[in-house]
PDB file of C-alpha atoms in Angstrom:
ATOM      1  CA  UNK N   1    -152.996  63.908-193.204  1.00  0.00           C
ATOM      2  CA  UNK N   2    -152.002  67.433-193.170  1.00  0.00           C
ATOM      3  CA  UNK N   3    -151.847  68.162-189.521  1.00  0.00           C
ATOM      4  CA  UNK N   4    -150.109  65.417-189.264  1.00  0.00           C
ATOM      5  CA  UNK N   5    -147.135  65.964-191.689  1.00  0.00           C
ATOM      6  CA  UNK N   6    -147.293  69.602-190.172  1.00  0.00           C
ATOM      7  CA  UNK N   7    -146.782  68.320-186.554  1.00  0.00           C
ATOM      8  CA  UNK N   8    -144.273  65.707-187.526  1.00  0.00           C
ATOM      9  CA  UNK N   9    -142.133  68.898-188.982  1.00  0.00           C
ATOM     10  CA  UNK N  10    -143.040  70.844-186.306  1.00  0.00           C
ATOM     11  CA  UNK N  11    -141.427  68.327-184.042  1.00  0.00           C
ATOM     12  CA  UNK N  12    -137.720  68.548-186.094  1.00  0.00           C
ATOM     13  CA  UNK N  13    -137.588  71.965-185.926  1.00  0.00           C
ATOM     14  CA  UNK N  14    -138.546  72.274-181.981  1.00  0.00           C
ATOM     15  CA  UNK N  15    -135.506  69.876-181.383  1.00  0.00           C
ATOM     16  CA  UNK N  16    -133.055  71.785-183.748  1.00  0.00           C
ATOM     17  CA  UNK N  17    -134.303  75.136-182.133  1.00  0.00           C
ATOM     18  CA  UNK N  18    -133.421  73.809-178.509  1.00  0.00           C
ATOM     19  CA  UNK N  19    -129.966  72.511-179.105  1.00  0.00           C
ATOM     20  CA  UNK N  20    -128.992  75.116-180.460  1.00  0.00           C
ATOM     21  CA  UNK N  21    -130.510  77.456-177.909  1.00  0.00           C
ATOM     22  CA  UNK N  22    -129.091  75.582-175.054  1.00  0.00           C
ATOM     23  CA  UNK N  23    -125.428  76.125-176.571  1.00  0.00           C
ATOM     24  CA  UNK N  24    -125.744  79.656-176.989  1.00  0.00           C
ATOM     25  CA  UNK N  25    -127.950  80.167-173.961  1.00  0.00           C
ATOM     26  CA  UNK N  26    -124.938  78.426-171.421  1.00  0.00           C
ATOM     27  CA  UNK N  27    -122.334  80.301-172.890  1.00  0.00           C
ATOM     28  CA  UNK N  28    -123.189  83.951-172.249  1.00  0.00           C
ATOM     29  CA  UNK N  29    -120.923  85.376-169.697  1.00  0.00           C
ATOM     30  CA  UNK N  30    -123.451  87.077-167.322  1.00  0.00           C
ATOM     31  CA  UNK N  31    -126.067  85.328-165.352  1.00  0.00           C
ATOM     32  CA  UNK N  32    -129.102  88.182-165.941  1.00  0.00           C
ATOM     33  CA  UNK N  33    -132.267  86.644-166.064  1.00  0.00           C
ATOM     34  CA  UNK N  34    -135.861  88.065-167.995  1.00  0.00           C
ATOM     35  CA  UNK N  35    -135.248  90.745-170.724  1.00  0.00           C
ATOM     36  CA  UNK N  36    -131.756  91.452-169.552  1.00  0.00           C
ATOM     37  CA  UNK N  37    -130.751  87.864-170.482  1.00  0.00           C
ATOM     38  CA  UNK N  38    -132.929  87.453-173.782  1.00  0.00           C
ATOM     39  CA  UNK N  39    -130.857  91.437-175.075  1.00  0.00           C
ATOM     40  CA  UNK N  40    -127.808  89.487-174.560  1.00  0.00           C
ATOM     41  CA  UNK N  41    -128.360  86.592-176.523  1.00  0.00           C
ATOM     42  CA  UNK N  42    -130.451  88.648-179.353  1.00  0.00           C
ATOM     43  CA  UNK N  43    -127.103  89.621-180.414  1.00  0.00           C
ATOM     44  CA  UNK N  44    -125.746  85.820-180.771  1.00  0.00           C
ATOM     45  CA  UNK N  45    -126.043  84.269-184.351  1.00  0.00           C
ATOM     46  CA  UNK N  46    -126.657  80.752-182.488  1.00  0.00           C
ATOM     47  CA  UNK N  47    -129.534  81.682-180.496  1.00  0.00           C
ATOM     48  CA  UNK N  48    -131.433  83.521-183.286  1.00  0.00           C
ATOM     49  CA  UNK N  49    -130.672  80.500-185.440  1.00  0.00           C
ATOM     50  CA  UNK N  50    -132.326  78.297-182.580  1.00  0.00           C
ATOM     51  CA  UNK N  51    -135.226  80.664-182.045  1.00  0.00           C
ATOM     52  CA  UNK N  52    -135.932  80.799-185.625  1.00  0.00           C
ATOM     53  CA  UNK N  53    -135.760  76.807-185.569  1.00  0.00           C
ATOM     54  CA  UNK N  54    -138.600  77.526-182.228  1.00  0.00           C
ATOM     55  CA  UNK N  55    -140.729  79.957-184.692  1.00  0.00           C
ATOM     56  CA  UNK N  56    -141.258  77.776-187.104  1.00  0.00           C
ATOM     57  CA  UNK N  57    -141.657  74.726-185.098  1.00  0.00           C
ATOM     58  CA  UNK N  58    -144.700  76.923-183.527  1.00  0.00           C
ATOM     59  CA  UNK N  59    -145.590  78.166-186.545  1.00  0.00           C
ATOM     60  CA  UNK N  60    -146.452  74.227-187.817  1.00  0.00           C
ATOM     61  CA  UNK N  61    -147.975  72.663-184.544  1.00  0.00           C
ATOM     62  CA  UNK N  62    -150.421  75.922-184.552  1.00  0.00           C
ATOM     63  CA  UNK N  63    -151.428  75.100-187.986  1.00  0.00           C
ATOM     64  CA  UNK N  64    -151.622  71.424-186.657  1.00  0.00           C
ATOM     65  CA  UNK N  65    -153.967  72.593-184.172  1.00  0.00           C
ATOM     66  CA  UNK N  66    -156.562  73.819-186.244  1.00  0.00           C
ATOM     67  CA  UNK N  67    -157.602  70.077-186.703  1.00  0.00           C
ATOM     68  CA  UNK N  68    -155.781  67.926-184.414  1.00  0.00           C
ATOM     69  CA  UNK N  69    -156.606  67.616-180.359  1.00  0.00           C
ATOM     70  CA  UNK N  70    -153.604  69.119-177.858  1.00  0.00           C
ATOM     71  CA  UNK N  71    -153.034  66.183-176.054  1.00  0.00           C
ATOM     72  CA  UNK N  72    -151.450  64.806-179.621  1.00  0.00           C
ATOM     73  CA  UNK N  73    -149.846  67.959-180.861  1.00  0.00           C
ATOM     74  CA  UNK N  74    -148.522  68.803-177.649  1.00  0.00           C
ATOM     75  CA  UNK N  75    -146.778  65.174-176.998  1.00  0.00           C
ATOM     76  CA  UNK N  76    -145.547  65.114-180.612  1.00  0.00           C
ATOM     77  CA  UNK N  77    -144.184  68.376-179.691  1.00  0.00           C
ATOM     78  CA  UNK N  78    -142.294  66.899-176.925  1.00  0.00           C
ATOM     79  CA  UNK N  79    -141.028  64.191-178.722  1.00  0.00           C
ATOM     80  CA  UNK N  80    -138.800  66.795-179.416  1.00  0.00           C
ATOM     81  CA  UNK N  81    -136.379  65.907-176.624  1.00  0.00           C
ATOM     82  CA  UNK N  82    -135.827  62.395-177.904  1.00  0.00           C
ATOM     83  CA  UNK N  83    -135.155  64.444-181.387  1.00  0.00           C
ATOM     84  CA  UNK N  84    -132.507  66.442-180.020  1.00  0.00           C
ATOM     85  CA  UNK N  85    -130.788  63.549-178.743  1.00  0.00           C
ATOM     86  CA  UNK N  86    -130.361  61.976-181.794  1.00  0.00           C
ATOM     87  CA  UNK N  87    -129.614  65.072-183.435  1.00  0.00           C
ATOM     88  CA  UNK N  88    -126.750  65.222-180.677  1.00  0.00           C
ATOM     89  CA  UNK N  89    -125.488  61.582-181.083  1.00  0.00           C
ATOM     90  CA  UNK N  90    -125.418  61.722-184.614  1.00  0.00           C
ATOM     91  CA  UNK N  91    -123.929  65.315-185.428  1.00  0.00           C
ATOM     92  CA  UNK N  92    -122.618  66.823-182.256  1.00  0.00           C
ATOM     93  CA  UNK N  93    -121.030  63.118-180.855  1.00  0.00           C
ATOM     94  CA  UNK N  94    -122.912  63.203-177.903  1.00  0.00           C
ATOM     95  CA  UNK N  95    -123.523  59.759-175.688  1.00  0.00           C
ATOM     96  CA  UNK N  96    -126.459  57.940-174.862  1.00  0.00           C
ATOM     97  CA  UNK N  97    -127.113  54.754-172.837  1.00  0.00           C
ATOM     98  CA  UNK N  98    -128.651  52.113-173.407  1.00  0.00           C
ATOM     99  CA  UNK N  99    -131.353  53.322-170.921  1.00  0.00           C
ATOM    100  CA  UNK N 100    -132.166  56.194-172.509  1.00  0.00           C
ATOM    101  CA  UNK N 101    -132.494  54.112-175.852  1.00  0.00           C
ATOM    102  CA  UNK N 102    -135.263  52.235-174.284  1.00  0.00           C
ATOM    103  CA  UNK N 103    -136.609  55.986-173.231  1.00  0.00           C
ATOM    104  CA  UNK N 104    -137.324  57.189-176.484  1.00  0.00           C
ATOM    105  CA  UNK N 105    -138.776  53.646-177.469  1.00  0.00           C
ATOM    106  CA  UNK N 106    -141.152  54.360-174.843  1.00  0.00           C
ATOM    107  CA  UNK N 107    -141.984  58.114-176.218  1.00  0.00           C
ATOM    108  CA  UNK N 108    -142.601  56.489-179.780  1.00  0.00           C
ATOM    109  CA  UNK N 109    -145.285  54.018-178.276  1.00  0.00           C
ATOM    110  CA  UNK N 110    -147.065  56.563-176.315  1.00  0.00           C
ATOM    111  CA  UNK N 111    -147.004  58.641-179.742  1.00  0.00           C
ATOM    112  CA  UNK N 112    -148.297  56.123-181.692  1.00  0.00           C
ATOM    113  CA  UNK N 113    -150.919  55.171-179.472  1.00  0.00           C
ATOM    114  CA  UNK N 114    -152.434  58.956-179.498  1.00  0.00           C
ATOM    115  CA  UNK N 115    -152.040  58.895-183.005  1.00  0.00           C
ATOM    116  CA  UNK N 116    -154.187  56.014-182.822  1.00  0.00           C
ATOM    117  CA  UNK N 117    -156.945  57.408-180.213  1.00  0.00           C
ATOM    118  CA  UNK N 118    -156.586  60.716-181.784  1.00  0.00           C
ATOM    119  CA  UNK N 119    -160.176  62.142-183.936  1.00  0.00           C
ATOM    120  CA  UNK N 120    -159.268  65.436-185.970  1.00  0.00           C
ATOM    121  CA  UNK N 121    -161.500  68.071-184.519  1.00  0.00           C
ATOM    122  CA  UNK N 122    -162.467  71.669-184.510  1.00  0.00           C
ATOM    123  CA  UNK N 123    -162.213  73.339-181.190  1.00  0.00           C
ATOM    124  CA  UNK N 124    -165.063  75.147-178.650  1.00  0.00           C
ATOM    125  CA  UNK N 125    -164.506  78.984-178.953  1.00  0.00           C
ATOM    126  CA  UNK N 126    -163.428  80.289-176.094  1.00  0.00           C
ATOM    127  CA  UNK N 127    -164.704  83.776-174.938  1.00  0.00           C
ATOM    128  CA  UNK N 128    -161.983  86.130-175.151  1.00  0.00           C
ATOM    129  CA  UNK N 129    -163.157  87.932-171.584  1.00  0.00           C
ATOM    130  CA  UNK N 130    -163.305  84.568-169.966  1.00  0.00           C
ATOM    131  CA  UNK N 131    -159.639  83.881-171.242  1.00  0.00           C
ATOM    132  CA  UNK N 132    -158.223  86.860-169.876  1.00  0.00           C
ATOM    133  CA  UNK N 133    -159.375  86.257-166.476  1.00  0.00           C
ATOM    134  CA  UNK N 134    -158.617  82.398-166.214  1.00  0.00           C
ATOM    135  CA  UNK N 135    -155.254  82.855-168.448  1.00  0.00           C
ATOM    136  CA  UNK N 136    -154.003  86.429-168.563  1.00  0.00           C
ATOM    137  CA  UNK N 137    -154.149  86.960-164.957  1.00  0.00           C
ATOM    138  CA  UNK N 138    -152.068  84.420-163.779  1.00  0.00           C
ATOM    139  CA  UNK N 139    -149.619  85.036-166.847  1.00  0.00           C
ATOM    140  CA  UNK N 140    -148.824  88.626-165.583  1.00  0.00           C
ATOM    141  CA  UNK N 141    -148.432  87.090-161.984  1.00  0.00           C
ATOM    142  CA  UNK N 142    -145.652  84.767-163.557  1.00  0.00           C
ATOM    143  CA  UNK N 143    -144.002  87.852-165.269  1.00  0.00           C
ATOM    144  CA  UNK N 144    -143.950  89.790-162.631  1.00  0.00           C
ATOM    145  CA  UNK N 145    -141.962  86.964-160.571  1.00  0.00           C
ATOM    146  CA  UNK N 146    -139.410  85.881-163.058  1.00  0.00           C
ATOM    147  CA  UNK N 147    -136.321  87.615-161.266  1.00  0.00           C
ATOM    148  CA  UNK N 148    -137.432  85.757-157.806  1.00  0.00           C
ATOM    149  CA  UNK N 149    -137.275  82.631-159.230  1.00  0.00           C
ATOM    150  CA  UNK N 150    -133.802  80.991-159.350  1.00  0.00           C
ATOM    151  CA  UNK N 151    -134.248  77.234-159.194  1.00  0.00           C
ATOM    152  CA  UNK N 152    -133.919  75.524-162.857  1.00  0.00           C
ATOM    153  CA  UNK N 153    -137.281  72.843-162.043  1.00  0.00           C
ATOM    154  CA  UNK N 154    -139.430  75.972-161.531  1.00  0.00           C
ATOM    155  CA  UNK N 155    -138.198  78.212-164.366  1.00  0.00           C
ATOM    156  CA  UNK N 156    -139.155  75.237-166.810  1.00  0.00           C
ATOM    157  CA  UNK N 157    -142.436  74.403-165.273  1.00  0.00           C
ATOM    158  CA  UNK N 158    -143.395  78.342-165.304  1.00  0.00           C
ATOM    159  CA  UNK N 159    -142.359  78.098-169.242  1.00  0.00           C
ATOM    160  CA  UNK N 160    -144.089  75.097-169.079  1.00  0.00           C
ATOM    161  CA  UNK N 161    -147.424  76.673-168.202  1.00  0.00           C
ATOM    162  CA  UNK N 162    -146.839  79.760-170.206  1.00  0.00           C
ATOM    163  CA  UNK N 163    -146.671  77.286-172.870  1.00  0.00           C
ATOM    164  CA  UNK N 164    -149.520  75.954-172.236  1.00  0.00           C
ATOM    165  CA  UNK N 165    -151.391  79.207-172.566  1.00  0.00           C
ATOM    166  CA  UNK N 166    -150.056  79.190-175.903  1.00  0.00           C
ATOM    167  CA  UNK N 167    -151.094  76.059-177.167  1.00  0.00           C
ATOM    168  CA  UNK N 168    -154.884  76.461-175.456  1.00  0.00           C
ATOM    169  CA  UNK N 169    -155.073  79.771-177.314  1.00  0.00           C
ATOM    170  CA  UNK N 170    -153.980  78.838-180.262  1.00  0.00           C
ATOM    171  CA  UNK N 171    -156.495  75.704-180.496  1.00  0.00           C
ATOM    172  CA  UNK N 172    -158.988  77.888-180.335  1.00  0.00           C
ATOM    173  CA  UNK N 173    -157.932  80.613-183.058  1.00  0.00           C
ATOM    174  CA  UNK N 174    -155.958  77.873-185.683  1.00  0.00           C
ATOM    175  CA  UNK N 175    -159.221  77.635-187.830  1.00  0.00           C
ATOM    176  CA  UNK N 176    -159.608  81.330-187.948  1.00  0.00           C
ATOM    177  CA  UNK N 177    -158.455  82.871-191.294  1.00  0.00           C
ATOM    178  CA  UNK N 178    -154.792  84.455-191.108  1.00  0.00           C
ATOM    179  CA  UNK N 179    -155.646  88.020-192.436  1.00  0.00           C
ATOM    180  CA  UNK N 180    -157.812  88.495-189.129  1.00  0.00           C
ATOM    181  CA  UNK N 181    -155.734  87.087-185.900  1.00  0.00           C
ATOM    182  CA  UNK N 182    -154.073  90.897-185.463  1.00  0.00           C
ATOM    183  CA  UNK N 183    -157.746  91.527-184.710  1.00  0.00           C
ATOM    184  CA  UNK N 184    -158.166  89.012-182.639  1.00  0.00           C
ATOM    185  CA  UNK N 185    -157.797  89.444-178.644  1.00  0.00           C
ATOM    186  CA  UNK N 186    -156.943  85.826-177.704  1.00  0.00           C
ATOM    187  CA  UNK N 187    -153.614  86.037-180.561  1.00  0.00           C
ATOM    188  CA  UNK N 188    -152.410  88.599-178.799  1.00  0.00           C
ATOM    189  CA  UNK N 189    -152.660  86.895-175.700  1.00  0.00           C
ATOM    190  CA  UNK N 190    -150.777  84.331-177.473  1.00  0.00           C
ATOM    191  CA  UNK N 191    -148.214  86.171-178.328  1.00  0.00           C
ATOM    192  CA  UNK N 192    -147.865  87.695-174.819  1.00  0.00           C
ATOM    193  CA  UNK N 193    -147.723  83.759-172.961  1.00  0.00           C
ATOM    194  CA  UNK N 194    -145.241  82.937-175.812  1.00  0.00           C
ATOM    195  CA  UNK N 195    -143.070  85.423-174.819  1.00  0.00           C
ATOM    196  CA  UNK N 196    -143.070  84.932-171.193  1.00  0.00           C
ATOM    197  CA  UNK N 197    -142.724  81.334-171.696  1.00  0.00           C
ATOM    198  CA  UNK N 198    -139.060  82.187-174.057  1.00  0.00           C
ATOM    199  CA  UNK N 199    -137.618  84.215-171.127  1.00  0.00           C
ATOM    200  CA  UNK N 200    -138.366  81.361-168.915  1.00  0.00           C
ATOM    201  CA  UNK N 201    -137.123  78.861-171.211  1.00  0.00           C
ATOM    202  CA  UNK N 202    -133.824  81.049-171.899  1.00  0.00           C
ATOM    203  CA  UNK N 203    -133.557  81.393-167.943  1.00  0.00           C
ATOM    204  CA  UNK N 204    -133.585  77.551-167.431  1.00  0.00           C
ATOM    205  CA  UNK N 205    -131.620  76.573-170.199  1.00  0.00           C
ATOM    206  CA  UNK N 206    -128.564  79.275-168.814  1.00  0.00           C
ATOM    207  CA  UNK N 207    -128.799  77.615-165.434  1.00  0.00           C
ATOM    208  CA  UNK N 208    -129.908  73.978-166.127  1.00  0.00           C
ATOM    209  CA  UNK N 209    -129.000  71.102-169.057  1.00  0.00           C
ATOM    210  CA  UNK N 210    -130.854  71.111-172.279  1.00  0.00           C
ATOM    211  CA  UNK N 211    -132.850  67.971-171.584  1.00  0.00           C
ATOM    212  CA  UNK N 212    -134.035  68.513-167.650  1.00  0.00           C
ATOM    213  CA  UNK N 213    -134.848  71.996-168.677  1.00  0.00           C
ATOM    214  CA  UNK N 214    -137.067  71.024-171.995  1.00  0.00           C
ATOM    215  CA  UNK N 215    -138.356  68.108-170.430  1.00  0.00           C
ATOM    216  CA  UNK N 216    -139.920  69.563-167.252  1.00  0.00           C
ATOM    217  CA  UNK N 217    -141.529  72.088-169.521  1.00  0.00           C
ATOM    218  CA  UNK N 218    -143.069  69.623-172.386  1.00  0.00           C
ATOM    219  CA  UNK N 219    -144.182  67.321-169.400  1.00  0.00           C
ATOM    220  CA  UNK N 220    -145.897  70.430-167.728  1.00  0.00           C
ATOM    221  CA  UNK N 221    -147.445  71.238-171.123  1.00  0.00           C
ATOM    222  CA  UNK N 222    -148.702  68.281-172.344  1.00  0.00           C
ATOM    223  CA  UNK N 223    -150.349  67.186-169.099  1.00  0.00           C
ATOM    224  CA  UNK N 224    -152.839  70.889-168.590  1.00  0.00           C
ATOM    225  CA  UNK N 225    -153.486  71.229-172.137  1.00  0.00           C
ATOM    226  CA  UNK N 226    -154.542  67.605-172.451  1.00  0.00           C
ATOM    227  CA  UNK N 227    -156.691  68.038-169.364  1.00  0.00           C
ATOM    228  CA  UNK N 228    -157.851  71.639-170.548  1.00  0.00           C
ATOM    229  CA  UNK N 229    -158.269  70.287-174.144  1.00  0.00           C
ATOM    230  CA  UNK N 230    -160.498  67.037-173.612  1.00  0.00           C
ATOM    231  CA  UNK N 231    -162.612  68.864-170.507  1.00  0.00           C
ATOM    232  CA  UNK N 232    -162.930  72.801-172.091  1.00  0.00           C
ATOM    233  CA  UNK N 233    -162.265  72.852-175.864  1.00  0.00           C
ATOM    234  CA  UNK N 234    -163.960  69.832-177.580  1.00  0.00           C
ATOM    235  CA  UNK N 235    -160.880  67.924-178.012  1.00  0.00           C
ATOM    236  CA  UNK N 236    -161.724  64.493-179.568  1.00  0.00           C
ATOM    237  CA  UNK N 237    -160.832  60.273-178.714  1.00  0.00           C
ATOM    238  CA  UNK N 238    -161.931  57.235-181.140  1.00  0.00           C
ATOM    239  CA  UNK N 239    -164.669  55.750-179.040  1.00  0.00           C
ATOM    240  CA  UNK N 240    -163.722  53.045-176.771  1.00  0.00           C
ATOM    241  CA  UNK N 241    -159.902  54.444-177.128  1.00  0.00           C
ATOM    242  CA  UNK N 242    -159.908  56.366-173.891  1.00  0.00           C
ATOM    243  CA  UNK N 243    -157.535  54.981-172.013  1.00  0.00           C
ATOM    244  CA  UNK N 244    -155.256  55.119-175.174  1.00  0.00           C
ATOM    245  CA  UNK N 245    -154.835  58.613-174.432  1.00  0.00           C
ATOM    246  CA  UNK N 246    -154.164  58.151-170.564  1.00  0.00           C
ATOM    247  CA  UNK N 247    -151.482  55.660-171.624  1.00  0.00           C
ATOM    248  CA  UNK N 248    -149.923  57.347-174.236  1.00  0.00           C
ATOM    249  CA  UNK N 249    -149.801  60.801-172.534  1.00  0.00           C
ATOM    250  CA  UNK N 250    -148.597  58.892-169.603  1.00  0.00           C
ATOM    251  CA  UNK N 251    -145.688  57.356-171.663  1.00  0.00           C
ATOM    252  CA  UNK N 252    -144.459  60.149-173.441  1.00  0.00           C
ATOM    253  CA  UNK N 253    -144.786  62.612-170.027  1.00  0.00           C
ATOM    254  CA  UNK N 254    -142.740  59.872-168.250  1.00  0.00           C
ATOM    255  CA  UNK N 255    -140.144  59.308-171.128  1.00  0.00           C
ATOM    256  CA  UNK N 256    -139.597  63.046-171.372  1.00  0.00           C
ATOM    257  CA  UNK N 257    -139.291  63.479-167.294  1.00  0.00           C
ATOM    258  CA  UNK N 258    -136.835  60.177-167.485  1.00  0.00           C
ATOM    259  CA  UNK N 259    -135.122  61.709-170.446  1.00  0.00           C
ATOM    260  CA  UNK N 260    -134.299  64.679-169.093  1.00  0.00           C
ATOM    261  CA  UNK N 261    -133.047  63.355-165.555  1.00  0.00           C
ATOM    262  CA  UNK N 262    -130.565  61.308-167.260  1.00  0.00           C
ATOM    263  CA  UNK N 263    -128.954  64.976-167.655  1.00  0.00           C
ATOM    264  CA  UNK N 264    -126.695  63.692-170.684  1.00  0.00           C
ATOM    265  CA  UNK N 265    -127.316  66.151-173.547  1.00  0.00           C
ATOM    266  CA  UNK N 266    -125.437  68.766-171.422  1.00  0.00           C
ATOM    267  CA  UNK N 267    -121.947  67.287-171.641  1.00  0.00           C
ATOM    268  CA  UNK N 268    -121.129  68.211-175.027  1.00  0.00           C
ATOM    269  CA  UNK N 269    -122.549  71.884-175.434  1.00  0.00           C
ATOM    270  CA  UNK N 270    -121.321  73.763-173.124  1.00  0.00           C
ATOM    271  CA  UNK N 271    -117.772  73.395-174.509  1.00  0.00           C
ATOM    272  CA  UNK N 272    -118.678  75.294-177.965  1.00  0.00           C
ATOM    273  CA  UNK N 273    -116.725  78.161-178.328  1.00  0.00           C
ATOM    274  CA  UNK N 274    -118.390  81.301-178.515  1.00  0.00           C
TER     275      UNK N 274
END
């Protein structure tokens, strides 16, 4: 019951971290992308409040992970989109349709039906060497290309996949007592995918809305660390609840990816004064 109480919280503060990082992230006044982008808004009260909201909304779904498969944490995680719009209807005035209420009813029943199919689980160790060279690789290629990349559907999928690194690194390592990850390898791969996945994330949410930019990215993550979780780390189903998880993954992926082409949550930010 743990995990799930810590992914549930996990969730809140995800959504609170990416309003709030959206309105600070539209209104700098230079369009720098990678470190030159992330200096800028290190300095704004508004974007350190969101990227605390982001730490400890990681900090929760990678204690989640210890016993709970990826394909639940990291929908549950994405749920935060739906989160942030209520967040914005409620405190920030922003409008909704009735579509997009139907949306998020279709997020909550794919959550609940991987709640349902989910079996808490330890995960497969994964050979640090072997990580490096299926993982690290192709996360120094995406560093290494941020400043060519300009579109806002790529930025989010490349955070999307950094993301992803993340959460398969962290499945592995959750269990591990706290005192040790500095020692471990993989954590500081972690750390390194985490990192290129925020100056992606700040990239597309300067050029792009809130929702299309989060979206994209959660639907990018959830769908290779379910794969990568089920086929590679040991992630668990009930038996006979299969095609729960195909469902549900398929539900929330398509409710975020609807969610975020509605392009709605935008309207409102970007007129906060900075």
């Amino acid at each position: 019951m743990t995990g799930y109480l810590e992914l549930a919280a996990s969730a809140v503060m995800y959504a609170l971290g990416v309003v709030a990082q959206s309105v600070a992230s539209r209104r700098a006044d230079d369009d720098l992308g990678g470190p030159g982008l992330l200096a800028r808004l290190a300095r704004d009260r508004l974007y350190l409040l969101g990227f605390a909201g982001q730490l400890g909304g990681f900090a929760l779904a990678f204690l989640a992970r210890a016993d709970l498969p990826l394909y639940l944490v990291q929908a549950g995680s994405s749920c935060a989109v739906g989160l942030a719009t209520l967040f914005g209807v409620l405190v920030l005035g922003w409008r909704v349709r009735p579509v997009e209420v139907a949306v998020l009813a279709v997020m909550a029943l794919g959550l609940v039906l991987l709640v349902a199919a989910a079996t808490p689980s330890t995960a497969r160790d994964l050979p640090p060497l072997a990580a490096f060279v299926l993982f690290g690789l192709p996360l120094a290629l995406l560093a290494a290309a941020q400043r060519k990349v300009r579109a806002v559907v790529p930025l989010a999928a490349f955070a999307g996949l950094a993301f992803a690194v993340v959460a398969i690194t962290s499945r592995t390592i959750a269990d591990e007592p706290l005192p040790t990850l500095p020692l471990n390898a993989l954590a500081w791969l972690m750390v390194a995918a985490a990192l290129v996945g925020q100056s992606y994330l700040a990239l597309g949410l300067r050029r792009g809305s809130a929702t299309s930019t989060a979206a994209t990215m959660d639907a990018t993550t959830v769908v290779v660390t379910s794969v990568i979780g089920i086929a590679a780390l040991g992630d668990r189903v009930v038996p006979g609840r299969e095609w729960w998880v195909v469902l549900g993954v398929g539900l929330v992926v398509s409710g975020v990816l609807l969610l975020g082409s509605a392009d709605r949550l935008a309207a409102t930010p970007v007129r906060v004064a900075g």
